[in-house]
mmCIF file of C-alpha atoms in Angstrom:
data_model
loop_
_atom_site.group_PDB
_atom_site.id
_atom_site.type_symbol
_atom_site.label_atom_id
_atom_site.label_comp_id
_atom_site.label_asym_id
_atom_site.label_seq_id
_atom_site.Cartn_x
_atom_site.Cartn_y
_atom_site.Cartn_z
ATOM 1 C CA MET A 1 21.709 4.586 33.955
ATOM 2 C CA VAL A 2 18.451 6.431 33.210
ATOM 3 C CA PRO A 3 19.172 9.593 31.173
ATOM 4 C CA ILE A 4 18.669 12.796 33.124
ATOM 5 C CA THR A 5 15.902 15.028 31.735
ATOM 6 C CA PHE A 6 16.041 18.727 30.946
ATOM 7 C CA THR A 7 13.763 19.529 33.887
ATOM 8 C CA GLU A 8 16.006 17.580 36.258
ATOM 9 C CA ILE A 9 19.099 19.322 34.920
ATOM 10 C CA LEU A 10 17.424 22.706 35.369
ATOM 11 C CA GLN A 11 16.371 21.909 38.937
ATOM 12 C CA ASN A 12 19.764 20.490 39.866
ATOM 13 C CA SER A 13 21.559 23.493 38.377
ATOM 14 C CA LYS A 14 19.436 25.977 40.284
ATOM 15 C CA GLN A 15 19.851 24.006 43.498
ATOM 16 C CA ILE A 16 23.639 23.977 43.120
ATOM 17 C CA PHE A 17 23.698 27.718 42.448
ATOM 18 C CA ASP A 18 21.299 28.579 45.268
ATOM 19 C CA SER A 19 23.299 26.463 47.735
ATOM 20 C CA PHE A 20 26.494 28.277 46.790
ATOM 21 C CA PHE A 21 24.729 31.642 46.886
ATOM 22 C CA GLU A 22 23.389 31.059 50.400
ATOM 23 C CA SER A 23 26.719 29.816 51.731
ATOM 24 C CA TYR A 24 28.989 32.382 50.055
ATOM 25 C CA THR A 25 27.133 35.711 50.079
ATOM 26 C CA PRO A 26 27.282 36.303 53.872
ATOM 27 C CA THR A 27 31.049 36.790 53.582
ATOM 28 C CA LEU A 28 30.622 39.175 50.647
ATOM 29 C CA PHE A 29 28.047 41.463 52.257
ATOM 30 C CA SER A 30 29.521 41.974 55.685
ATOM 31 C CA PRO A 31 29.346 44.048 57.778
ATOM 32 C CA LYS A 32 25.658 44.828 57.447
ATOM 33 C CA SER A 33 24.815 48.281 56.069
ATOM 34 C CA ARG A 34 22.120 49.992 54.040
ATOM 35 C CA ILE A 35 24.023 49.248 50.827
ATOM 36 C CA THR A 36 24.522 45.561 51.622
ATOM 37 C CA GLU A 37 20.853 45.281 52.558
ATOM 38 C CA ALA A 38 19.881 46.791 49.199
ATOM 39 C CA CYS A 39 22.220 44.443 47.326
ATOM 40 C CA LEU A 40 20.877 41.364 49.086
ATOM 41 C CA TYR A 41 17.292 42.563 48.736
ATOM 42 C CA SER A 42 17.638 42.573 44.947
ATOM 43 C CA LEU A 43 19.781 39.446 44.724
ATOM 44 C CA LYS A 44 17.335 37.485 46.879
ATOM 45 C CA ALA A 45 14.211 38.817 45.185
ATOM 46 C CA GLY A 46 13.868 35.604 43.211
ATOM 47 C CA GLY A 47 14.237 35.035 39.512
ATOM 48 C CA LYS A 48 14.933 31.893 37.545
ATOM 49 C CA ARG A 49 18.744 32.248 37.782
ATOM 50 C CA VAL A 50 18.983 31.366 34.094
ATOM 51 C CA ARG A 51 22.290 33.141 33.448
ATOM 52 C CA PRO A 52 24.212 31.351 36.218
ATOM 53 C CA ILE A 53 22.528 28.148 35.042
ATOM 54 C CA PHE A 54 23.954 28.830 31.564
ATOM 55 C CA VAL A 55 27.416 29.180 33.134
ATOM 56 C CA LEU A 56 27.108 25.891 35.016
ATOM 57 C CA ASN A 57 25.787 23.864 32.091
ATOM 58 C CA SER A 58 28.442 25.147 29.707
ATOM 59 C CA PHE A 59 30.995 23.661 32.079
ATOM 60 C CA PHE A 60 29.480 20.577 33.717
ATOM 61 C CA GLU A 61 28.117 17.349 32.412
ATOM 62 C CA PRO A 62 24.642 16.534 33.847
ATOM 63 C CA ASN A 63 25.809 13.850 36.287
ATOM 64 C CA LYS A 64 28.083 16.362 38.032
ATOM 65 C CA LEU A 65 25.095 18.559 38.838
ATOM 66 C CA THR A 66 23.491 15.796 40.868
ATOM 67 C CA GLN A 67 26.352 15.889 43.373
ATOM 68 C CA SER A 68 26.706 18.060 46.465
ATOM 69 C CA ILE A 69 28.038 21.604 46.384
ATOM 70 C CA GLU A 70 31.218 20.456 48.145
ATOM 71 C CA THR A 71 32.174 18.412 45.071
ATOM 72 C CA GLN A 72 31.671 21.257 42.592
ATOM 73 C CA ASN A 73 34.373 23.274 40.842
ATOM 74 C CA HIS A 74 34.707 26.451 42.928
ATOM 75 C CA SER A 75 35.772 28.645 40.021
ATOM 76 C CA VAL A 76 32.672 27.936 37.949
ATOM 77 C CA LEU A 77 30.503 28.683 40.989
ATOM 78 C CA LEU A 78 32.264 32.035 41.364
ATOM 79 C CA ALA A 79 31.686 32.743 37.658
ATOM 80 C CA SER A 80 27.992 31.897 37.967
ATOM 81 C CA LEU A 81 27.608 34.290 40.904
ATOM 82 C CA ALA A 82 29.515 36.996 39.021
ATOM 83 C CA VAL A 83 27.014 36.784 36.177
ATOM 84 C CA GLU A 84 24.060 36.940 38.573
ATOM 85 C CA CYS A 85 25.549 40.037 40.225
ATOM 86 C CA ILE A 86 25.936 41.752 36.855
ATOM 87 C CA HIS A 87 22.405 40.819 35.834
ATOM 88 C CA THR A 88 20.915 42.045 39.122
ATOM 89 C CA TYR A 89 22.808 45.330 38.917
ATOM 90 C CA SER A 90 21.402 45.848 35.410
ATOM 91 C CA LEU A 91 17.853 45.276 36.665
ATOM 92 C CA ILE A 92 18.289 47.717 39.555
ATOM 93 C CA HIS A 93 19.499 50.434 37.191
ATOM 94 C CA ASP A 94 17.006 49.554 34.449
ATOM 95 C CA ASP A 95 14.118 50.128 36.887
ATOM 96 C CA LEU A 96 15.286 53.611 37.900
ATOM 97 C CA PRO A 97 13.087 56.633 36.999
ATOM 98 C CA ALA A 98 15.733 57.890 34.559
ATOM 99 C CA MET A 99 15.634 54.566 32.711
ATOM 100 C CA ASP A 100 12.491 52.386 32.423
ATOM 101 C CA ASP A 101 10.923 53.762 35.620
ATOM 102 C CA ASP A 102 9.324 50.634 37.070
ATOM 103 C CA ASP A 103 7.902 50.114 40.551
ATOM 104 C CA THR A 104 7.835 46.304 40.551
ATOM 105 C CA ARG A 105 10.473 43.675 39.872
ATOM 106 C CA ARG A 106 10.098 39.929 40.485
ATOM 107 C CA GLY A 107 6.800 40.635 42.228
ATOM 108 C CA LYS A 108 8.342 43.004 44.782
ATOM 109 C CA PRO A 109 8.973 46.750 44.981
ATOM 110 C CA THR A 110 12.000 47.692 42.909
ATOM 111 C CA CYS A 111 15.196 48.559 44.761
ATOM 112 C CA HIS A 112 14.718 52.323 44.489
ATOM 113 C CA LYS A 113 11.153 51.987 45.791
ATOM 114 C CA GLN A 114 12.143 49.763 48.704
ATOM 115 C CA PHE A 115 15.092 52.028 49.612
ATOM 116 C CA ASP A 116 15.673 55.198 47.571
ATOM 117 C CA GLU A 117 17.212 56.180 44.244
ATOM 118 C CA ALA A 118 20.686 56.984 45.574
ATOM 119 C CA THR A 119 20.885 53.702 47.466
ATOM 120 C CA ALA A 120 19.688 51.773 44.403
ATOM 121 C CA ILE A 121 22.325 53.395 42.199
ATOM 122 C CA LEU A 122 25.074 52.557 44.684
ATOM 123 C CA ALA A 123 23.767 49.009 45.148
ATOM 124 C CA GLY A 124 23.943 48.518 41.391
ATOM 125 C CA ASP A 125 27.466 49.941 41.337
ATOM 126 C CA THR A 126 28.441 47.564 44.145
ATOM 127 C CA LEU A 127 27.164 44.492 42.321
ATOM 128 C CA ASN A 128 28.807 45.565 39.059
ATOM 129 C CA SER A 129 32.257 45.885 40.618
ATOM 130 C CA LEU A 130 31.744 42.796 42.787
ATOM 131 C CA SER A 131 31.233 40.605 39.740
ATOM 132 C CA PHE A 132 34.759 41.280 38.477
ATOM 133 C CA TYR A 133 36.193 40.758 41.966
ATOM 134 C CA LEU A 134 34.559 37.321 42.014
ATOM 135 C CA LEU A 135 36.250 36.427 38.727
ATOM 136 C CA SER A 136 39.586 37.515 40.174
ATOM 137 C CA MET A 137 39.134 34.918 42.931
ATOM 138 C CA MET A 138 39.016 31.988 40.509
ATOM 139 C CA ASP A 139 41.812 29.458 40.825
ATOM 140 C CA SER A 140 43.438 27.816 37.827
ATOM 141 C CA GLU A 141 46.781 26.615 36.534
ATOM 142 C CA ASP A 142 45.938 28.403 33.274
ATOM 143 C CA PRO A 143 47.699 31.812 33.546
ATOM 144 C CA PHE A 144 45.282 33.407 31.053
ATOM 145 C CA LEU A 145 42.007 32.171 32.530
ATOM 146 C CA ILE A 146 41.194 35.136 34.772
ATOM 147 C CA ARG A 147 42.178 37.628 32.064
ATOM 148 C CA ASP A 148 39.976 35.859 29.517
ATOM 149 C CA ALA A 149 37.065 35.537 31.945
ATOM 150 C CA ILE A 150 37.153 39.259 32.750
ATOM 151 C CA GLN A 151 37.233 40.094 29.059
ATOM 152 C CA ILE A 152 34.328 37.754 28.299
ATOM 153 C CA LEU A 153 32.157 39.303 31.012
ATOM 154 C CA HIS A 154 33.172 42.838 30.067
ATOM 155 C CA LYS A 155 32.308 42.212 26.431
ATOM 156 C CA GLY A 156 28.793 41.185 27.430
ATOM 157 C CA ALA A 157 28.134 43.719 30.182
ATOM 158 C CA GLY A 158 30.341 46.643 29.227
ATOM 159 C CA LEU A 159 30.423 49.491 26.748
ATOM 160 C CA LYS A 160 30.057 47.440 23.567
ATOM 161 C CA GLY A 161 27.514 45.051 25.063
ATOM 162 C CA MET A 162 24.673 45.607 27.508
ATOM 163 C CA ILE A 163 25.428 49.284 28.172
ATOM 164 C CA GLN A 164 25.511 50.219 24.478
ATOM 165 C CA GLY A 165 22.297 48.266 23.940
ATOM 166 C CA GLN A 166 20.603 50.164 26.746
ATOM 167 C CA MET A 167 21.822 53.464 25.309
ATOM 168 C CA GLU A 168 20.527 52.599 21.833
ATOM 169 C CA ASP A 169 17.179 51.626 23.379
ATOM 170 C CA ILE A 170 16.903 54.993 25.139
ATOM 171 C CA GLU A 171 17.918 56.909 22.005
ATOM 172 C CA GLU A 172 15.414 54.975 19.901
ATOM 173 C CA GLU A 173 12.637 55.762 22.382
ATOM 174 C CA LYS A 174 13.439 59.481 22.273
ATOM 175 C CA ASN A 175 14.099 59.686 18.516
ATOM 176 C CA PRO A 176 12.464 56.737 16.716
ATOM 177 C CA SER A 177 14.160 55.487 13.566
ATOM 178 C CA LYS A 178 12.444 56.395 10.334
ATOM 179 C CA THR A 179 14.300 53.796 8.289
ATOM 180 C CA ASP A 180 16.007 50.431 8.754
ATOM 181 C CA GLN A 181 14.078 49.627 11.920
ATOM 182 C CA GLU A 182 14.806 45.909 11.590
ATOM 183 C CA SER A 183 18.560 46.461 11.875
ATOM 184 C CA LYS A 184 18.074 48.880 14.765
ATOM 185 C CA LEU A 185 15.866 46.423 16.659
ATOM 186 C CA LEU A 186 18.353 43.603 16.186
ATOM 187 C CA SER A 187 21.272 45.822 17.225
ATOM 188 C CA ILE A 188 19.528 46.908 20.436
ATOM 189 C CA HIS A 189 18.621 43.429 21.570
ATOM 190 C CA GLU A 190 21.842 41.704 20.515
ATOM 191 C CA LYS A 191 23.600 44.054 22.937
ATOM 192 C CA LYS A 192 21.018 44.799 25.636
ATOM 193 C CA THR A 193 19.839 41.206 26.162
ATOM 194 C CA GLY A 194 21.920 38.851 24.061
ATOM 195 C CA ALA A 195 25.443 39.973 24.945
ATOM 196 C CA LEU A 196 25.298 38.997 28.631
ATOM 197 C CA ILE A 197 23.584 35.720 27.776
ATOM 198 C CA GLU A 198 26.401 34.894 25.355
ATOM 199 C CA SER A 199 28.975 35.822 27.995
ATOM 200 C CA SER A 200 27.286 33.469 30.469
ATOM 201 C CA PHE A 201 27.682 30.494 28.143
ATOM 202 C CA LEU A 202 31.234 31.408 27.172
ATOM 203 C CA LEU A 203 32.367 31.942 30.772
ATOM 204 C CA GLY A 204 31.452 28.408 31.795
ATOM 205 C CA ASN A 205 32.973 27.044 28.623
ATOM 206 C CA ARG A 206 36.269 28.936 29.161
ATOM 207 C CA LEU A 207 36.854 26.991 32.363
ATOM 208 C CA ARG A 208 37.023 23.703 30.460
ATOM 209 C CA PRO A 209 40.291 22.345 29.034
ATOM 210 C CA ASP A 210 38.595 21.824 25.634
ATOM 211 C CA TRP A 211 37.077 25.317 25.519
ATOM 212 C CA LYS A 212 38.609 26.352 22.189
ATOM 213 C CA GLU A 213 37.023 23.578 20.140
ATOM 214 C CA ARG A 214 33.564 24.321 21.550
ATOM 215 C CA GLU A 215 33.624 28.118 21.564
ATOM 216 C CA SER A 216 32.487 28.929 18.014
ATOM 217 C CA VAL A 217 29.337 26.819 17.863
ATOM 218 C CA LEU A 218 28.486 27.635 21.489
ATOM 219 C CA SER A 219 28.725 31.331 20.669
ATOM 220 C CA SER A 220 26.291 30.887 17.747
ATOM 221 C CA TYR A 221 23.917 28.922 19.956
ATOM 222 C CA ALA A 222 24.111 31.559 22.710
ATOM 223 C CA LYS A 223 23.350 34.377 20.272
ATOM 224 C CA GLU A 224 20.238 32.525 19.117
ATOM 225 C CA ILE A 225 19.163 31.939 22.717
ATOM 226 C CA GLY A 226 19.587 35.667 23.380
ATOM 227 C CA LEU A 227 17.378 36.510 20.402
ATOM 228 C CA LEU A 228 14.772 33.973 21.477
ATOM 229 C CA PHE A 229 14.823 35.326 25.026
ATOM 230 C CA GLN A 230 14.116 38.873 23.812
ATOM 231 C CA ILE A 231 11.382 37.892 21.363
ATOM 232 C CA THR A 232 9.658 35.993 24.174
ATOM 233 C CA ASP A 233 10.086 38.957 26.530
ATOM 234 C CA ASP A 234 8.424 41.232 23.972
ATOM 235 C CA ILE A 235 5.499 38.835 23.612
ATOM 236 C CA LEU A 236 5.095 38.572 27.381
ATOM 237 C CA ASP A 237 5.084 42.358 27.740
ATOM 238 C CA VAL A 238 1.971 42.363 25.547
ATOM 239 C CA GLU A 239 0.225 39.189 26.719
ATOM 240 C CA GLY A 240 1.519 38.713 30.280
ATOM 241 C CA ASN A 241 0.113 39.907 33.581
ATOM 242 C CA LEU A 242 1.676 41.395 36.701
ATOM 243 C CA GLU A 243 1.213 38.243 38.791
ATOM 244 C CA GLU A 244 3.045 35.985 36.350
ATOM 245 C CA LEU A 245 5.621 38.469 35.073
ATOM 246 C CA GLY A 246 6.533 39.925 38.448
ATOM 247 C CA LYS A 247 6.848 43.321 36.724
ATOM 248 C CA THR A 248 4.515 45.789 35.051
ATOM 249 C CA PRO A 249 3.282 44.545 31.646
ATOM 250 C CA GLY A 250 2.494 46.809 28.703
ATOM 251 C CA LYS A 251 5.233 49.318 29.490
ATOM 252 C CA ASP A 252 6.991 48.934 26.130
ATOM 253 C CA ALA A 253 3.915 49.910 24.150
ATOM 254 C CA LYS A 254 3.143 52.846 26.446
ATOM 255 C CA ALA A 255 6.699 54.107 26.088
ATOM 256 C CA GLY A 256 6.623 53.666 22.320
ATOM 257 C CA LYS A 257 9.597 51.311 22.370
ATOM 258 C CA LEU A 258 10.762 49.518 19.250
ATOM 259 C CA THR A 259 9.894 45.858 19.887
ATOM 260 C CA TYR A 260 9.186 42.772 17.816
ATOM 261 C CA PRO A 261 5.393 43.088 18.198
ATOM 262 C CA SER A 262 5.450 46.818 17.426
ATOM 263 C CA LEU A 263 7.505 46.244 14.277
ATOM 264 C CA TYR A 264 6.130 42.939 12.993
ATOM 265 C CA GLY A 265 2.778 42.435 14.725
ATOM 266 C CA MET A 266 2.061 39.591 17.133
ATOM 267 C CA GLU A 267 1.424 36.866 14.558
ATOM 268 C CA LYS A 268 4.735 37.442 12.787
ATOM 269 C CA THR A 269 6.550 37.798 16.121
ATOM 270 C CA LYS A 270 5.310 34.398 17.252
ATOM 271 C CA SER A 271 6.390 32.946 13.935
ATOM 272 C CA LEU A 272 9.864 34.429 14.468
ATOM 273 C CA ARG A 273 9.913 32.866 17.918
ATOM 274 C CA SER A 274 9.185 29.430 16.433
ATOM 275 C CA GLU A 275 11.912 29.903 13.825
ATOM 276 C CA SER A 276 14.372 30.853 16.554
ATOM 277 C CA VAL A 277 13.478 27.760 18.604
ATOM 278 C CA ASN A 278 14.121 25.513 15.619
ATOM 279 C CA LYS A 279 17.401 27.223 14.772
ATOM 280 C CA ALA A 280 18.640 26.931 18.363
ATOM 281 C CA ILE A 281 17.742 23.232 18.487
ATOM 282 C CA SER A 282 19.591 22.685 15.217
ATOM 283 C CA LEU A 283 22.679 24.405 16.638
ATOM 284 C CA ALA A 284 22.389 22.290 19.794
ATOM 285 C CA THR A 285 22.851 19.138 17.731
ATOM 286 C CA GLU A 286 26.278 20.441 16.697
ATOM 287 C CA LEU A 287 27.453 20.811 20.285
ATOM 288 C CA SER A 288 29.499 17.640 20.531
ATOM 289 C CA SER A 289 30.797 16.410 23.892
ATOM 290 C CA MET A 290 28.346 18.693 25.630
ATOM 291 C CA ASN A 291 25.223 18.523 27.729
ATOM 292 C CA HIS A 292 22.813 17.598 24.936
ATOM 293 C CA GLU A 293 19.634 17.286 26.998
ATOM 294 C CA PHE A 294 20.074 20.753 28.440
ATOM 295 C CA PHE A 295 20.943 22.489 25.190
ATOM 296 C CA LEU A 296 18.206 20.694 23.254
ATOM 297 C CA GLY A 297 15.551 21.420 25.876
ATOM 298 C CA LEU A 298 16.473 25.029 26.616
ATOM 299 C CA PRO A 299 14.971 26.723 23.500
ATOM 300 C CA LYS A 300 11.499 25.334 24.126
ATOM 301 C CA TYR A 301 11.730 26.194 27.818
ATOM 302 C CA ILE A 302 12.574 29.821 27.021
ATOM 303 C CA ALA A 303 9.856 30.134 24.386
ATOM 304 C CA GLU A 304 7.171 28.728 26.694
ATOM 305 C CA ARG A 305 8.070 30.628 29.852
ATOM 306 C CA LYS A 306 5.547 32.937 31.498
ATOM 307 C CA ASN A 307 7.995 35.308 33.171
#
């Protein structure tokens, strides 16, 4: 059998997720209303679906992703959609005037521009709560699975994860740190970006019978991927353009945000990105009985992305 490549795994993963998304969401957002329209508008706006792809590939072996959606594990599909709902809610709220105040997301008007601020807030609230409902629908003989899954997602998206990171980012923008900026920068992005990415990997892993023996090294790998993702985002905010990014570039600098380029300069930031790629690849080699091609190829893919 010819080994499946990283690109093929990525394409197959996205296809599996998109097929489930298209078949399952009509039942979730019915009957039609202004709120459901706003939710679907943001969910269907595009995006690479990387977080649900992380869920799938932490659970499946590559050959399983080449099969039809009917043969897939329903619980891991629910978990992947839960993560995408959380991520989309965070983008809707992040774009609001009280937060980062952006007019464009994924190349389209942001939710509050397409509808209005109140509708966008409620759409985000809907997707946040829906994600935990989706986890409650998982089926397993393991009596602790749903409890653990909810805790994993809450750790990444809740008070001590993404929300605290967003709060620290806002506070830093209003009252910039005079000392220990490196620790502050790392703290913000470990929570704001990295925590949900780590949860995505750990959710898929928790559905496996051998989840305990894989959890520690997968957590370390996921943390490094989260760091790499944010460093690349910071570079793209400086060097990217609206057409490729799908959102307004240069906003971090205009807002005076603490970022890797603002703290280290672009040359050092790109060096840190290379170091992170190498560290993630090294960690990937320790992931025994896992999807090696995906985990080995992912760091380079993230570092080289344009949006």
